[in-house]
Amino acid sequence: MNQYKINELFETIQGEGSYTGQPSIFIRLQGCPVGCAWCDTKQTWEIEPSDEVSQNMMLAKVKETSQWAVMTVEQILVLVKEKGFQAKHIVITGGEPCMVDLMPLCQAFELQGYSTQVETSGTFDIRVSDQCWVTVSPKINMRGGYPILKSAMIRANEIKHPVATEQHVDDLKKLLTEHGIKNIPIYLQPISQKNRATELAIATCIANNWRLSVQVHKFLGIE
Ligand code: SF4
């Protein structure tokens, strides 16, 4: 596959996980069936043919919408140059980007000297290059009914888990134990920056020697 359905493409600072602070080019793909109640990108869920727009219309969006454009890998590379983006790190996100084969996209950027990262819920096979940094944010027992795949947990370079309740922490511990996951960074991310979620995340990180991810971009008011 050499083309992708793109909801957004922009340059910013990565605000989450190990790459926090890293200038990055975000490629947000359309489509996600996972159904997290607190999802902050619900506009990416459905792939409606009537929402397909031109590349220029997709890029001209001034607010979050469900509109998407098809772009080939070559068109994406050209666009990144034309826009004058300076970042050398690519973040492929969604939606659920692992619904599609991301290998061509990773390889094309890596050949040009970029590093790549994918952010996924862990519910689909992860088809990326060996060098790609994989952030699995396991979405456990969500409405869509997709289980977290063992292959995704094993491929993860880091786990980033949204938390608001003790149940979320317990679910994560169970998942890590089930799949024997050790020795990679575990980040807790308070859902919606709520005080109670943040307090729980801090206490749990200290108790388990995990790390806190606070979505820096939201505090900075950037995308
Ligand atoms: S997996 Fe991500 S994009 Fe999909 S519903 Fe959950 S938070 Fe939203």
Short mmCIF file of C-alpha atoms and ligand atoms in Angstrom, two decimals:
data_model
loop_
_atom_site.label_atom_id
_atom_site.label_comp_id
_atom_site.label_asym_id
_atom_site.label_seq_id
_atom_site.Cartn_x
_atom_site.Cartn_y
_atom_site.Cartn_z
CA MET A 1 0.00 0.00 0.00
CA ASN A 2 1.33 3.35 -0.95
CA GLN A 3 -1.44 5.74 -0.02
CA TYR A 4 -3.09 6.82 3.18
CA LYS A 5 -6.26 8.55 4.35
CA ILE A 6 -5.04 11.63 6.18
CA ASN A 7 -7.07 13.75 8.58
CA GLU A 8 -4.28 16.17 9.54
CA LEU A 9 -0.62 16.79 8.84
CA PHE A 10 1.18 19.42 10.90
CA GLU A 11 4.40 20.29 12.67
CA THR A 12 4.49 20.73 16.44
CA ILE A 13 6.22 19.55 19.61
CA GLN A 14 5.57 15.98 20.75
CA GLY A 15 3.83 16.35 24.10
CA GLU A 16 3.68 12.75 25.31
CA GLY A 17 5.93 9.89 26.35
CA SER A 18 9.66 9.45 25.79
CA TYR A 19 9.81 11.92 22.90
CA THR A 20 8.22 14.77 24.88
CA GLY A 21 9.70 18.05 23.69
CA GLN A 22 10.81 16.66 20.34
CA PRO A 23 9.91 18.79 17.29
CA SER A 24 7.75 16.45 15.24
CA ILE A 25 5.67 16.18 12.12
CA PHE A 26 2.34 14.58 12.98
CA ILE A 27 0.53 12.52 10.36
CA ARG A 28 -2.96 11.76 11.64
CA LEU A 29 -4.74 8.95 9.80
CA GLN A 30 -8.50 8.68 9.50
CA GLY A 31 -10.37 5.72 10.96
CA CYS A 32 -10.70 4.05 14.36
CA PRO A 33 -13.19 1.41 15.54
CA VAL A 34 -11.86 1.12 19.13
CA GLY A 35 -14.43 3.45 20.70
CA CYS A 36 -12.77 5.00 23.78
CA ALA A 37 -15.40 7.05 25.64
CA TRP A 38 -12.92 9.83 26.45
CA CYS A 39 -11.27 9.92 23.01
CA ASP A 40 -10.16 13.45 22.13
CA THR A 41 -10.00 12.74 18.38
CA LYS A 42 -13.50 11.40 17.76
CA GLN A 43 -13.52 13.22 14.43
CA THR A 44 -11.15 10.53 13.13
CA TRP A 45 -13.41 7.57 13.86
CA GLU A 46 -15.50 7.21 10.72
CA ILE A 47 -14.23 6.96 7.18
CA GLU A 48 -17.17 8.47 5.34
CA PRO A 49 -16.74 8.70 1.57
CA SER A 50 -18.65 11.99 1.70
CA ASP A 51 -15.88 13.42 3.94
CA GLU A 52 -13.17 12.89 1.35
CA VAL A 53 -11.70 16.23 0.27
CA SER A 54 -8.73 17.39 -1.73
CA GLN A 55 -5.27 17.51 -0.22
CA ASN A 56 -5.43 21.32 -0.17
CA MET A 57 -8.79 21.36 1.60
CA MET A 58 -7.53 18.93 4.23
CA LEU A 59 -4.47 21.10 4.85
CA ALA A 60 -6.55 24.29 4.99
CA LYS A 61 -8.75 23.05 7.85
CA VAL A 62 -8.82 25.52 10.74
CA LYS A 63 -10.69 23.26 13.14
CA GLU A 64 -10.91 19.55 13.82
CA THR A 65 -13.27 17.87 11.37
CA SER A 66 -13.87 14.39 9.99
CA GLN A 67 -12.67 15.42 6.54
CA TRP A 68 -9.78 13.44 5.11
CA ALA A 69 -7.70 13.29 1.95
CA VAL A 70 -5.91 10.45 0.22
CA MET A 71 -2.18 11.05 -0.17
CA THR A 72 0.53 8.83 -1.56
CA VAL A 73 3.80 8.43 0.29
CA GLU A 74 5.49 10.51 -2.41
CA GLN A 75 2.93 13.31 -2.03
CA ILE A 76 3.46 13.33 1.73
CA LEU A 77 7.24 13.62 1.32
CA VAL A 78 6.85 16.48 -1.18
CA LEU A 79 4.39 18.27 1.07
CA VAL A 80 6.68 18.10 4.09
CA LYS A 81 9.44 19.74 2.00
CA GLU A 82 7.10 22.33 0.48
CA LYS A 83 5.80 23.33 3.91
CA GLY A 84 9.39 23.89 5.04
CA PHE A 85 8.94 21.71 8.11
CA GLN A 86 12.18 21.53 10.09
CA ALA A 87 11.38 18.61 12.40
CA LYS A 88 13.17 15.34 11.66
CA HIS A 89 10.84 13.12 13.67
CA ILE A 90 7.61 11.71 12.21
CA VAL A 91 4.71 10.74 14.47
CA ILE A 92 2.09 8.56 12.80
CA THR A 93 -1.09 8.73 14.83
CA GLY A 94 -4.84 8.62 14.47
CA GLY A 95 -7.39 7.42 14.73
CA GLU A 96 -5.88 3.96 14.84
CA PRO A 97 -2.99 4.07 12.36
CA CYS A 98 -2.24 0.34 12.62
CA MET A 99 -5.42 -0.51 10.74
CA VAL A 100 -3.20 -0.13 7.68
CA ASP A 101 0.33 -1.17 6.67
CA LEU A 102 2.66 1.65 7.74
CA MET A 103 5.86 0.09 6.45
CA PRO A 104 6.04 2.13 3.20
CA LEU A 105 5.51 5.38 5.11
CA CYS A 106 8.17 4.55 7.72
CA GLN A 107 10.70 3.41 5.17
CA ALA A 108 10.25 6.41 2.89
CA PHE A 109 10.88 8.87 5.73
CA GLU A 110 13.72 6.86 7.24
CA LEU A 111 15.47 6.82 3.86
CA GLN A 112 15.34 10.62 3.99
CA GLY A 113 16.98 10.67 7.42
CA TYR A 114 13.88 11.03 9.61
CA SER A 115 13.13 9.01 12.72
CA THR A 116 9.62 7.57 12.93
CA GLN A 117 7.17 6.82 15.71
CA VAL A 118 3.72 5.27 15.72
CA GLU A 119 1.06 5.74 18.41
CA THR A 120 -1.35 2.82 18.57
CA SER A 121 -3.98 1.28 20.81
CA GLY A 122 -2.39 -2.17 20.44
CA THR A 123 -5.53 -3.67 18.95
CA PHE A 124 -4.20 -4.23 15.41
CA ASP A 125 -1.06 -5.84 13.99
CA ILE A 126 1.74 -3.30 13.95
CA ARG A 127 3.23 -3.12 10.47
CA VAL A 128 6.14 -0.70 10.74
CA SER A 129 9.89 -0.66 10.12
CA ASP A 130 12.26 -2.21 12.65
CA GLN A 131 13.60 1.25 13.58
CA CYS A 132 10.17 2.77 14.19
CA TRP A 133 9.55 3.71 17.82
CA VAL A 134 6.28 2.08 18.85
CA THR A 135 4.13 3.69 21.53
CA VAL A 136 1.37 1.35 22.62
CA SER A 137 -1.41 3.03 24.53
CA PRO A 138 -3.47 -0.05 25.37
CA LYS A 139 -7.16 0.65 25.22
CA ILE A 140 -8.59 -2.10 27.43
CA ASN A 141 -12.27 -3.15 27.32
CA MET A 142 -13.42 -0.33 25.07
CA ARG A 143 -16.77 -0.19 23.32
CA GLY A 144 -15.43 -1.59 20.05
CA GLY A 145 -14.54 -4.87 21.81
CA TYR A 146 -11.01 -5.19 20.40
CA PRO A 147 -8.56 -7.14 22.60
CA ILE A 148 -5.01 -5.90 23.11
CA LEU A 149 -2.72 -8.07 20.98
CA LYS A 150 0.25 -9.84 22.51
CA SER A 151 2.26 -9.04 19.36
CA ALA A 152 1.62 -5.33 19.94
CA MET A 153 2.67 -5.48 23.58
CA ILE A 154 5.88 -7.32 22.67
CA ARG A 155 6.74 -4.84 19.88
CA ALA A 156 6.17 -1.79 22.11
CA ASN A 157 9.13 0.48 22.87
CA GLU A 158 7.05 2.23 25.51
CA ILE A 159 3.61 1.86 27.08
CA LYS A 160 1.54 4.99 27.60
CA HIS A 161 -1.57 4.34 29.61
CA PRO A 162 -4.42 6.81 30.17
CA VAL A 163 -5.65 6.70 33.77
CA ALA A 164 -8.48 8.22 35.77
CA THR A 165 -9.38 5.43 38.21
CA GLU A 166 -7.78 2.63 40.22
CA GLN A 167 -9.44 0.22 37.80
CA HIS A 168 -7.34 1.64 34.94
CA VAL A 169 -4.17 1.00 36.97
CA ASP A 170 -5.28 -2.54 37.85
CA ASP A 171 -6.11 -3.25 34.18
CA LEU A 172 -2.64 -2.13 33.14
CA LYS A 173 -0.87 -4.22 35.78
CA LYS A 174 -2.86 -7.28 34.69
CA LEU A 175 -1.99 -6.68 31.05
CA LEU A 176 1.73 -6.25 31.77
CA THR A 177 1.77 -9.43 33.81
CA GLU A 178 -0.22 -11.41 31.22
CA HIS A 179 2.23 -10.52 28.46
CA GLY A 180 5.38 -10.57 30.58
CA ILE A 181 6.23 -6.96 29.74
CA LYS A 182 9.25 -5.65 31.66
CA ASN A 183 12.13 -3.27 31.11
CA ILE A 184 10.42 -0.74 28.88
CA PRO A 185 9.25 2.72 30.00
CA ILE A 186 5.71 2.76 31.37
CA TYR A 187 3.99 6.16 31.27
CA LEU A 188 0.76 7.05 33.02
CA GLN A 189 -1.22 9.83 31.44
CA PRO A 190 -4.01 11.48 33.47
CA ILE A 191 -7.20 11.51 31.40
CA SER A 192 -8.37 15.03 30.53
CA GLN A 193 -5.87 16.63 32.96
CA LYS A 194 -8.37 16.12 35.81
CA ASN A 195 -6.93 16.76 39.31
CA ARG A 196 -7.96 13.39 40.70
CA ALA A 197 -6.53 11.55 37.71
CA THR A 198 -3.28 13.51 38.01
CA GLU A 199 -2.96 12.76 41.74
CA LEU A 200 -3.61 9.08 41.10
CA ALA A 201 -1.08 9.01 38.26
CA ILE A 202 1.62 10.69 40.37
CA ALA A 203 1.11 8.35 43.33
CA THR A 204 1.07 5.27 41.08
CA CYS A 205 4.17 6.36 39.18
CA ILE A 206 6.09 6.83 42.43
CA ALA A 207 4.89 3.51 43.84
CA ASN A 208 5.88 1.55 40.71
CA ASN A 209 8.82 3.59 39.42
CA TRP A 210 6.82 4.44 36.29
CA ARG A 211 6.84 7.79 34.51
CA LEU A 212 4.30 10.60 34.24
CA SER A 213 3.16 11.91 30.84
CA VAL A 214 1.13 15.09 31.16
CA GLN A 215 0.38 15.97 27.53
CA VAL A 216 2.63 19.03 27.52
CA HIS A 217 1.05 20.35 24.31
CA LYS A 218 -2.29 20.80 26.09
CA PHE A 219 -0.67 22.91 28.82
CA LEU A 220 1.08 24.96 26.14
CA GLY A 221 -2.15 25.39 24.17
CA ILE A 222 -0.63 23.99 20.98
CA GLU A 223 -1.82 21.22 18.71
S1 SF4 B 1 -7.90 4.23 20.06
FE1 SF4 B 1 -7.32 6.39 20.05
S2 SF4 B 1 -8.44 7.32 18.32
FE2 SF4 B 1 -9.39 5.34 18.74
S3 SF4 B 1 -11.08 5.80 20.12
FE3 SF4 B 1 -9.32 5.28 21.42
S4 SF4 B 1 -8.31 7.24 21.89
FE4 SF4 B 1 -9.69 7.59 20.13
#
